[in-house]
């Protein structure tokens, strides 16, 4: 625990933002934003897709790149059913039923709250979507929607939304290999002083970065990433102490 915390504490906010900007999902949103000039239209699409990002037929990074390409051509929400039928076909009937509810909830959210409201308090998005979709406030897809909104908001406005520290981490299959215990992530966040919603970027983006991308990072950050990568690879020995 102490070794992991020591490295995590060395990451500044600037380090984390730099690292997040190398996330393939972030880059996919940057490309989409260039084609969609209206921030609200852009962020609606982002949140809807995040809420539908489960049981994928391809890796998450590829899925978001496909999403970006698809909606860059024509950014109408009405095209989502076509997109899901083509690119997210597992449990298709259930997903199409959920899609209609998701679209309704997202439209309601953006109708009741401005982007300024959501930017000042990202917990509004989590609470309202949780209530509308009848899901727990820390459910994976809801908090993942908050994370992707955070990415999109920063791309659109050049700053992060506020109250990130009050949102849980989206525990996916990668993070569950370290721990599926939500209290584990809460404690790790508190001790490292990194919001849960940003911890997975520090722990997992480095594992997927190509060497060419690593070369573009500052030397000090590359050194930190190599250390964190080594610790993640030793997750089995680290997890037991972190659960205490």
Rosetta silent file (secondary structure, phi, psi, omega in degrees, C-alpha in Angstrom):
SEQUENCE: XXXXXXXXXXXXXXXXXXXXXXXXXXXXXXXXXXXXXXXXXXXXXXXXXXXXXXXXXXXXXXXXXXXXXXXXXXXXXXXXXXXXXXXXXXXXXXXXXXXXXXXXXXXXXXXXXXXXXXXXXXXXXXXXXXXXXXXXXXXXXXXXXXXXXXXXXXXXXXXXXXXXXXXXXXXXXXXXXXXXXXXXXXXXXXXXXXXXXXXXXXXXXXXXXXXXXXXXXXXXXXXXXXXXXXXXXXXXXXXXXXXX
SCORE:     score description
SCORE:     0.000 S_00000001
   1 L     0.000  -45.732 -176.541    0.000    0.000    0.000 S_00000001
   2 H   -63.115  -39.143 -179.925    2.695    2.451    0.995 S_00000001
   3 H   -64.824  -43.820  179.879    4.639    1.998   -2.240 S_00000001
   4 H   -66.138  -44.290  179.432    1.553    2.575   -4.390 S_00000001
   5 H   -62.789  -38.955 -179.802    0.434    5.571   -2.362 S_00000001
   6 H   -59.828  -43.157  179.600    3.894    7.073   -2.506 S_00000001
   7 H   -70.754  -44.008 -179.288    3.875    6.987   -6.312 S_00000001
   8 H   -59.355  -39.102 -178.863    0.274    8.168   -6.607 S_00000001
   9 L   -66.951  -17.163  179.236    0.993   11.160   -4.398 S_00000001
  10 L   -80.106  -13.440 -179.412    3.715   12.234   -6.832 S_00000001
  11 L   -82.224  120.269  175.961    1.138   12.799   -9.590 S_00000001
  12 L   -83.320  169.155  175.817    0.070   16.432   -9.850 S_00000001
  13 H   -59.806  -37.163  179.744   -3.239   17.559  -11.338 S_00000001
  14 H   -66.383  -38.843  177.211   -1.288   18.625  -14.411 S_00000001
  15 H   -60.090  -45.461 -176.206    0.273   15.160  -14.691 S_00000001
  16 H   -66.656  -42.039  178.971   -3.147   13.504  -14.575 S_00000001
  17 H   -64.789  -39.415  177.766   -4.655   15.855  -17.163 S_00000001
  18 H   -61.904  -43.786 -179.841   -1.684   15.283  -19.454 S_00000001
  19 H   -65.241  -44.333  178.793   -2.098   11.543  -19.072 S_00000001
  20 H   -59.973  -34.098 -178.987   -5.870   11.684  -19.654 S_00000001
  21 L   -67.635  -14.376  176.898   -5.265   13.616  -22.867 S_00000001
  22 L   -94.329   -6.019  175.928   -3.408   10.538  -24.182 S_00000001
  23 L   -62.395  131.187 -179.692   -6.394    8.279  -23.489 S_00000001
  24 H   -60.698  -31.005  177.378   -7.723    6.991  -26.836 S_00000001
  25 H   -67.391  -39.521  177.598  -11.247    7.721  -25.628 S_00000001
  26 H   -64.254  -45.264  179.948  -10.262   11.345  -24.959 S_00000001
  27 H   -62.691  -35.893  178.051   -8.665   11.644  -28.383 S_00000001
  28 H   -63.593  -39.638  178.940  -11.827   10.204  -29.977 S_00000001
  29 H   -69.210  -36.086  176.731  -13.892   12.933  -28.295 S_00000001
  30 H   -59.070  -44.181  179.939  -11.464   15.608  -29.469 S_00000001
  31 H   -64.613  -41.029  179.783  -12.009   14.484  -33.070 S_00000001
  32 H   -66.053  -39.905 -178.319  -15.775   14.435  -32.630 S_00000001
  33 H   -62.793  -31.806  178.626  -15.784   17.890  -31.044 S_00000001
  34 H   -63.879  -26.546 -177.992  -14.059   19.334  -34.097 S_00000001
  35 H   -93.692  -23.508 -178.480  -17.073   18.279  -36.163 S_00000001
  36 L  -111.539  107.504 -174.076  -19.804   19.286  -33.675 S_00000001
  37 L   -79.230  -24.415 -177.490  -19.628   22.976  -32.866 S_00000001
  38 L   -85.456  115.186 -176.760  -22.524   23.027  -30.396 S_00000001
  39 H   -58.840  -37.709 -178.417  -21.252   21.968  -26.916 S_00000001
  40 H   -68.293  -43.333  176.919  -24.657   20.761  -25.743 S_00000001
  41 H   -60.722  -42.877  179.358  -25.216   18.566  -28.804 S_00000001
  42 H   -60.746  -49.167 -175.848  -21.699   17.185  -28.402 S_00000001
  43 H   -72.868  -29.473  174.368  -22.091   16.401  -24.698 S_00000001
  44 H   -61.079  -47.849  179.102  -25.517   14.838  -25.121 S_00000001
  45 H   -60.142  -41.917 -179.377  -24.037   12.323  -27.556 S_00000001
  46 H   -61.312  -47.334 -177.218  -21.126   11.655  -25.194 S_00000001
  47 H   -67.624  -42.120  178.179  -23.363   10.950  -22.192 S_00000001
  48 H   -60.103  -46.763 -178.284  -25.757    8.737  -24.156 S_00000001
  49 H   -64.971  -37.619  178.367  -22.894    6.664  -25.524 S_00000001
  50 H   -62.548  -40.391 -179.541  -21.294    6.334  -22.082 S_00000001
  51 H   -70.569  -16.096  178.170  -24.553    5.024  -20.641 S_00000001
  52 L  -103.704    6.126 -174.419  -24.671    2.427  -23.420 S_00000001
  53 L   -89.753   76.161  176.188  -21.019    1.356  -23.055 S_00000001
  54 L  -150.562  155.784 -177.674  -21.346   -2.124  -21.577 S_00000001
  55 L    46.878   52.408 -175.512  -21.059   -5.698  -22.865 S_00000001
  56 L   -78.202  156.018  178.110  -19.183   -4.364  -25.891 S_00000001
  57 L   -95.275    3.592  177.713  -18.194   -6.452  -28.891 S_00000001
  58 L  -148.280  169.977  178.075  -14.863   -4.637  -29.184 S_00000001
  59 L   -62.518  147.874 -176.797  -12.391   -2.943  -26.861 S_00000001
  60 H   -55.564  -40.572 -179.538  -13.692    0.235  -25.237 S_00000001
  61 H   -62.313  -43.004  178.667  -11.085    2.422  -26.904 S_00000001
  62 H   -66.599  -37.522  179.855  -12.034    1.116  -30.354 S_00000001
  63 H   -60.963  -43.007 -179.581  -15.726    1.519  -29.552 S_00000001
  64 H   -72.028  -31.821  174.663  -15.288    5.221  -28.784 S_00000001
  65 H   -67.049  -39.222  176.877  -13.222    5.763  -31.905 S_00000001
  66 H   -65.703  -42.415  175.961  -15.999    4.116  -33.934 S_00000001
  67 H   -57.398  -45.679 -179.338  -18.578    6.300  -32.161 S_00000001
  68 H   -61.420  -45.405  179.870  -16.565    9.414  -33.020 S_00000001
  69 H   -64.438  -43.009 -176.863  -16.310    8.482  -36.694 S_00000001
  70 H   -62.625  -49.604 -174.849  -19.998    7.565  -36.948 S_00000001
  71 H   -85.688   -9.406  172.484  -21.390   10.751  -35.416 S_00000001
  72 H   -67.432  -30.877 -179.808  -18.819   13.025  -37.053 S_00000001
  73 H   -72.941  -37.318 -178.790  -20.650   12.360  -40.317 S_00000001
  74 L  -161.518  107.230 -169.430  -24.061   13.274  -38.907 S_00000001
  75 L   -88.036   35.853 -179.593  -24.517   14.097  -35.191 S_00000001
  76 L   -84.188  134.190  177.698  -28.233   13.395  -34.782 S_00000001
  77 H   -58.800  -32.951 -178.045  -29.324   11.539  -31.656 S_00000001
  78 H   -60.314  -16.696 -179.243  -31.885    9.708  -33.777 S_00000001
  79 H   -84.176   -1.704 -175.684  -29.019    7.774  -35.415 S_00000001
  80 H   -63.277  -35.863 -179.868  -28.132    6.033  -32.145 S_00000001
  81 H   -62.616  -41.467  177.129  -30.315    3.016  -32.836 S_00000001
  82 H   -62.468  -42.126 -179.489  -28.467    2.445  -36.110 S_00000001
  83 H   -63.493  -45.316 -179.478  -25.136    2.835  -34.324 S_00000001
  84 H   -64.147  -42.739 -179.218  -26.055    0.356  -31.576 S_00000001
  85 H   -61.796  -29.349 -177.610  -27.374   -2.207  -34.069 S_00000001
  86 H   -91.053  -36.945 -167.785  -24.085   -2.065  -35.960 S_00000001
  87 H  -120.201   -2.520 -177.017  -21.491   -1.653  -33.218 S_00000001
  88 L  -146.004   60.367 -164.964  -22.984   -2.804  -29.900 S_00000001
  89 L   -88.115   -9.781  179.129  -25.045   -5.887  -30.754 S_00000001
  90 L   -64.677  132.714 -178.527  -24.683   -8.075  -27.658 S_00000001
  91 L    53.112   47.308 -170.060  -28.081   -8.399  -25.933 S_00000001
  92 H   -57.310  -46.742 -176.989  -29.396   -6.119  -28.662 S_00000001
  93 H   -60.427  -42.955  178.709  -33.094   -6.140  -27.772 S_00000001
  94 H   -65.462  -38.156 -179.389  -32.388   -5.224  -24.150 S_00000001
  95 H   -68.550  -38.217  179.198  -29.962   -2.516  -25.253 S_00000001
  96 H   -66.462  -37.772  176.523  -32.444   -0.960  -27.663 S_00000001
  97 H   -64.024  -43.999  178.287  -35.030   -0.851  -24.896 S_00000001
  98 H   -65.129  -39.306 -177.789  -32.478    0.781  -22.585 S_00000001
  99 H   -55.993  -44.628 -178.516  -31.397    3.192  -25.339 S_00000001
 100 H   -62.459  -38.322  178.129  -34.862    4.719  -25.579 S_00000001
 101 H   -70.098  -41.928  179.188  -34.914    5.271  -21.819 S_00000001
 102 H   -59.792  -47.391 -179.493  -31.362    6.651  -21.823 S_00000001
 103 H   -60.039  -43.667  178.710  -32.153    9.164  -24.565 S_00000001
 104 H   -60.601  -44.711 -178.794  -35.247   10.315  -22.686 S_00000001
 105 H   -66.611  -41.144 -179.208  -33.265   10.742  -19.447 S_00000001
 106 H   -68.094  -41.721  177.141  -30.390   12.607  -21.113 S_00000001
 107 H   -62.281  -39.820  178.240  -32.739   14.973  -22.921 S_00000001
 108 H   -64.304  -44.036  179.244  -34.522   15.642  -19.627 S_00000001
 109 H   -58.040  -49.509 -176.932  -31.216   16.303  -17.862 S_00000001
 110 H   -74.828  -16.834  174.648  -30.041   18.818  -20.447 S_00000001
 111 H   -80.077  -37.142 -176.998  -33.458   20.440  -20.518 S_00000001
 112 H   -84.876  -24.007 -176.308  -33.582   20.937  -16.749 S_00000001
 113 L  -131.107  140.413  176.552  -29.938   21.947  -16.249 S_00000001
 114 L   -82.465  166.573  175.164  -27.593   24.171  -18.223 S_00000001
 115 H   -64.346  -28.686  175.257  -24.008   23.247  -19.016 S_00000001
 116 H   -64.624  -43.860  177.427  -23.036   25.915  -16.489 S_00000001
 117 H   -59.250  -48.737 -177.558  -25.041   24.082  -13.815 S_00000001
 118 H   -68.644  -32.798  177.977  -23.431   20.754  -14.648 S_00000001
 119 H   -69.450  -31.629  179.761  -19.989   22.343  -14.860 S_00000001
 120 H   -80.710  -21.643 -177.628  -20.328   23.818  -11.376 S_00000001
 121 L  -155.127   93.729 -177.032  -21.535   20.544   -9.868 S_00000001
 122 L   -68.511  -17.791  178.584  -20.972   17.289  -11.722 S_00000001
 123 H   -65.287  -22.722  176.636  -22.824   15.394   -8.999 S_00000001
 124 H   -59.210  -45.949  179.982  -26.052   16.782  -10.487 S_00000001
 125 H   -59.385  -45.928 -179.057  -25.487   14.662  -13.573 S_00000001
 126 H   -63.872  -46.456 -177.771  -24.849   11.550  -11.490 S_00000001
 127 H   -65.174  -43.971 -176.874  -27.837   12.072   -9.197 S_00000001
 128 H   -69.986  -41.196  178.186  -30.296   12.889  -11.974 S_00000001
 129 H   -67.978  -39.583  177.729  -29.263   10.034  -14.255 S_00000001
 130 H   -58.547  -45.640 -178.931  -29.275    7.615  -11.327 S_00000001
 131 H   -67.890  -45.158 -176.680  -32.807    8.626  -10.410 S_00000001
 132 H   -67.408  -37.646 -177.516  -34.132    8.647  -13.972 S_00000001
 133 H   -92.023   -3.323 -179.389  -32.590    5.284  -14.894 S_00000001
 134 L    58.308   47.628  177.113  -33.345    3.721  -11.503 S_00000001
 135 L  -121.889  159.295  177.314  -29.703    2.784  -10.958 S_00000001
 136 L   -64.421  151.688 -176.024  -27.445    3.179   -7.952 S_00000001
 137 L   -66.419  -21.361  178.615  -25.579    6.469   -7.733 S_00000001
 138 L  -109.791   19.223  178.382  -22.252    4.616   -7.962 S_00000001
 139 L   -65.139  149.862 -171.295  -23.294    2.186  -10.704 S_00000001
 140 H   -56.104  -50.002 -174.814  -20.643    1.666  -13.356 S_00000001
 141 H   -69.241  -33.361 -179.667  -22.407    3.189  -16.362 S_00000001
 142 H   -68.464  -46.563 -179.877  -23.644    6.254  -14.448 S_00000001
 143 H   -73.579  -27.758  174.507  -20.239    7.187  -13.043 S_00000001
 144 H   -66.687  -36.622  175.656  -18.605    6.337  -16.369 S_00000001
 145 H   -61.266  -37.223  177.299  -21.001    8.835  -17.976 S_00000001
 146 H   -65.948  -40.288  178.799  -19.719   11.407  -15.489 S_00000001
 147 H   -63.292  -45.713 -178.521  -16.128   10.601  -16.438 S_00000001
 148 H   -70.696  -31.686  172.658  -16.792   10.950  -20.151 S_00000001
 149 H   -63.129  -41.026  177.521  -18.751   14.157  -19.534 S_00000001
 150 H   -57.728  -46.747  177.102  -15.666   15.404  -17.674 S_00000001
 151 H   -58.404  -52.288 -176.661  -13.534   14.630  -20.738 S_00000001
 152 H   -62.891  -39.078  179.877  -16.008   16.271  -23.104 S_00000001
 153 H   -64.258  -41.975  179.381  -16.502   19.310  -20.897 S_00000001
 154 H   -66.521  -37.862  177.662  -12.751   19.917  -20.704 S_00000001
 155 H   -64.406  -41.511 -176.227  -12.440   19.563  -24.467 S_00000001
 156 H   -76.762  -36.042 -171.658  -15.301   22.002  -25.042 S_00000001
 157 H  -120.792   -2.413  176.282  -14.486   24.570  -22.353 S_00000001
 158 L    74.512   16.968  178.354  -10.838   24.077  -21.452 S_00000001
 159 L  -154.982  160.094  178.839  -11.493   23.246  -17.790 S_00000001
 160 L   -83.122  150.533  168.967  -12.815   20.433  -15.629 S_00000001
 161 L   -66.798  163.981 -176.719  -16.276   20.434  -14.085 S_00000001
 162 L   -94.565  163.620  179.153  -16.338   20.874  -10.300 S_00000001
 163 L    67.392   35.165  176.294  -16.963   18.386   -7.453 S_00000001
 164 H   -62.789  -33.296 -174.904  -15.145   15.517   -9.149 S_00000001
 165 H   -66.340  -11.942 -177.931  -14.041   14.249   -5.748 S_00000001
 166 H   -95.229    4.842 -175.771  -17.632   13.330   -4.839 S_00000001
 167 L  -110.294  137.926 -177.990  -18.055   10.808   -7.665 S_00000001
 168 L   -72.245  168.216  179.790  -17.222    7.099   -7.449 S_00000001
 169 L   -86.458  140.600  173.481  -14.871    5.262   -9.768 S_00000001
 170 L   -79.139  102.465 -175.658  -16.283    3.282  -12.742 S_00000001
 171 L   -81.763  106.984  177.098  -15.027   -0.207  -11.874 S_00000001
 172 L  -100.793 -173.547 -176.269  -14.508   -2.121  -15.112 S_00000001
 173 H   -62.224  -30.462  179.975  -12.971   -5.541  -15.704 S_00000001
 174 H   -70.439  -47.964 -178.392   -9.466   -4.057  -15.610 S_00000001
 175 H   -69.042  -31.468 -179.101   -9.876   -2.299  -12.278 S_00000001
 176 H   -66.402  -18.205  176.158  -11.682   -5.255  -10.732 S_00000001
 177 L   -69.237  -25.811  174.377   -8.455   -7.228  -11.164 S_00000001
 178 L   -84.426  -52.944  175.798   -7.004   -4.937   -8.507 S_00000001
 179 L  -167.761  139.640  174.486  -10.182   -4.780   -6.415 S_00000001
 180 L  -100.541    3.807 -179.425  -13.933   -4.864   -6.940 S_00000001
 181 L   -82.912  116.078 -177.819  -14.461   -3.416   -3.454 S_00000001
 182 H   -64.492  -31.075  177.987  -15.801    0.142   -3.744 S_00000001
 183 H   -66.931  -32.998  176.130  -14.523    0.978   -0.253 S_00000001
 184 H   -57.253  -47.922 -177.584  -11.026    0.050   -1.408 S_00000001
 185 H   -70.470  -34.108  177.761  -11.154    2.701   -4.132 S_00000001
 186 H   -63.654  -45.104 -179.931  -12.684    5.264   -1.800 S_00000001
 187 H   -66.750  -41.394  179.612   -9.867    4.795    0.717 S_00000001
 188 H   -62.656  -39.965  178.344   -7.199    4.840   -1.990 S_00000001
 189 H   -63.339  -46.384 -178.808   -8.656    8.081   -3.344 S_00000001
 190 H   -62.233  -42.735 -176.277   -8.735    9.706    0.083 S_00000001
 191 H   -75.957  -31.609  179.539   -5.160    8.727    0.901 S_00000001
 192 H   -88.888  -16.237 -176.796   -3.719    9.649   -2.492 S_00000001
 193 L    63.033   30.841  173.415   -5.891   12.786   -2.800 S_00000001
 194 L  -112.336  123.083  179.449   -6.769   11.842   -6.360 S_00000001
 195 L   -53.023  140.792 -178.566  -10.526   11.834   -7.119 S_00000001
 196 H   -53.032  -40.115 -175.900  -11.807    8.318   -7.737 S_00000001
 197 H   -62.626  -13.892 -178.323  -13.089    9.306  -11.176 S_00000001
 198 H  -112.155   -8.337 -177.175   -9.472   10.015  -12.185 S_00000001
 199 H   -63.417  -39.193 -176.362   -7.666    7.127  -10.497 S_00000001
 200 H   -64.796  -28.052  177.467   -8.225    4.667  -13.325 S_00000001
 201 H   -62.959  -42.877 -178.383   -6.448    7.037  -15.721 S_00000001
 202 H   -69.512  -36.162 -174.284   -3.313    6.905  -13.587 S_00000001
 203 H   -85.393  -29.315 -170.461   -3.486    3.155  -13.094 S_00000001
 204 H  -119.786  -28.997  178.085   -4.535    1.893  -16.512 S_00000001
 205 H   -58.071  -41.631  179.057   -3.879    4.370  -19.321 S_00000001
 206 H   -57.812  -31.336 -177.969   -0.094    3.793  -18.979 S_00000001
 207 H   -67.179  -25.410 -176.710   -0.626    0.067  -19.562 S_00000001
 208 H  -104.582   -0.934 -178.479   -2.128    0.740  -22.992 S_00000001
 209 L   -74.821  135.752  175.843    0.112    3.527  -24.206 S_00000001
 210 L   -77.504  156.823 -177.480    2.312    2.765  -27.180 S_00000001
 211 H   -58.913  -34.146  179.883    6.002    3.555  -26.946 S_00000001
 212 H   -64.255  -35.615  178.012    5.579    6.331  -29.527 S_00000001
 213 H   -71.775  -39.577  179.253    3.050    8.046  -27.245 S_00000001
 214 H   -59.907  -33.814 -178.938    5.281    7.649  -24.206 S_00000001
 215 L   -64.252  -23.803 -178.582    8.042    9.491  -26.044 S_00000001
 216 L   -81.504  -11.045 -177.946    5.817   12.573  -26.219 S_00000001
 217 L   -86.592  152.473  175.786    5.476   12.778  -22.434 S_00000001
 218 L   -59.551  149.289 -175.938    7.842   14.744  -20.157 S_00000001
 219 H   -58.217  -42.344 -178.250   10.666   12.644  -18.719 S_00000001
 220 H   -63.728  -37.504  179.231    9.524   13.045  -15.108 S_00000001
 221 H   -70.547  -39.751  177.502    6.028   11.859  -15.988 S_00000001
 222 H   -59.651  -39.386  179.375    7.373    8.891  -17.948 S_00000001
 223 H   -63.493  -43.874  178.591    9.393    7.876  -14.895 S_00000001
 224 H   -63.373  -40.721 -178.321    6.289    8.003  -12.681 S_00000001
 225 H   -65.193  -39.632  178.954    4.304    5.990  -15.246 S_00000001
 226 H   -63.970  -38.373  179.359    6.910    3.244  -15.399 S_00000001
 227 H   -67.825  -42.921 -178.871    6.823    2.975  -11.610 S_00000001
 228 H   -68.254  -34.636  178.762    3.029    2.843  -11.462 S_00000001
 229 H   -64.727  -41.524  177.909    2.966    0.249  -14.259 S_00000001
 230 H   -61.877  -40.085 -179.187    5.352   -1.988  -12.336 S_00000001
 231 H   -69.112  -38.072  178.853    3.166   -1.721   -9.244 S_00000001
 232 H   -64.449  -38.827  179.405   -0.011   -2.548  -11.185 S_00000001
 233 H   -65.303  -23.594  177.771    1.665   -5.648  -12.595 S_00000001
 234 L   -98.269   28.993 -172.445    2.353   -6.714   -9.024 S_00000001
 235 H   -56.623  -34.673 -175.263   -1.310   -6.185   -8.144 S_00000001
 236 H   -62.209  -38.912  179.363   -1.804   -9.550   -6.477 S_00000001
 237 H   -79.502  -26.520 -178.465    0.661   -8.784   -3.711 S_00000001
 238 H   -79.027  -35.241 -171.143   -0.481   -5.168   -3.402 S_00000001
 239 H   -60.843  -40.915 -175.118   -4.232   -5.798   -3.194 S_00000001
 240 H   -60.109  -42.542 -179.810   -4.232   -7.640    0.107 S_00000001
 241 H   -72.649  -32.300 -179.127   -2.640   -4.769    2.003 S_00000001
 242 H   -70.098  -22.940 -178.825   -4.784   -2.162    0.262 S_00000001
 243 L   -79.176   -9.282 -177.313   -7.982   -3.849    1.432 S_00000001
 244 L   -67.021    0.000    0.000   -7.086   -3.308    5.105 S_00000001
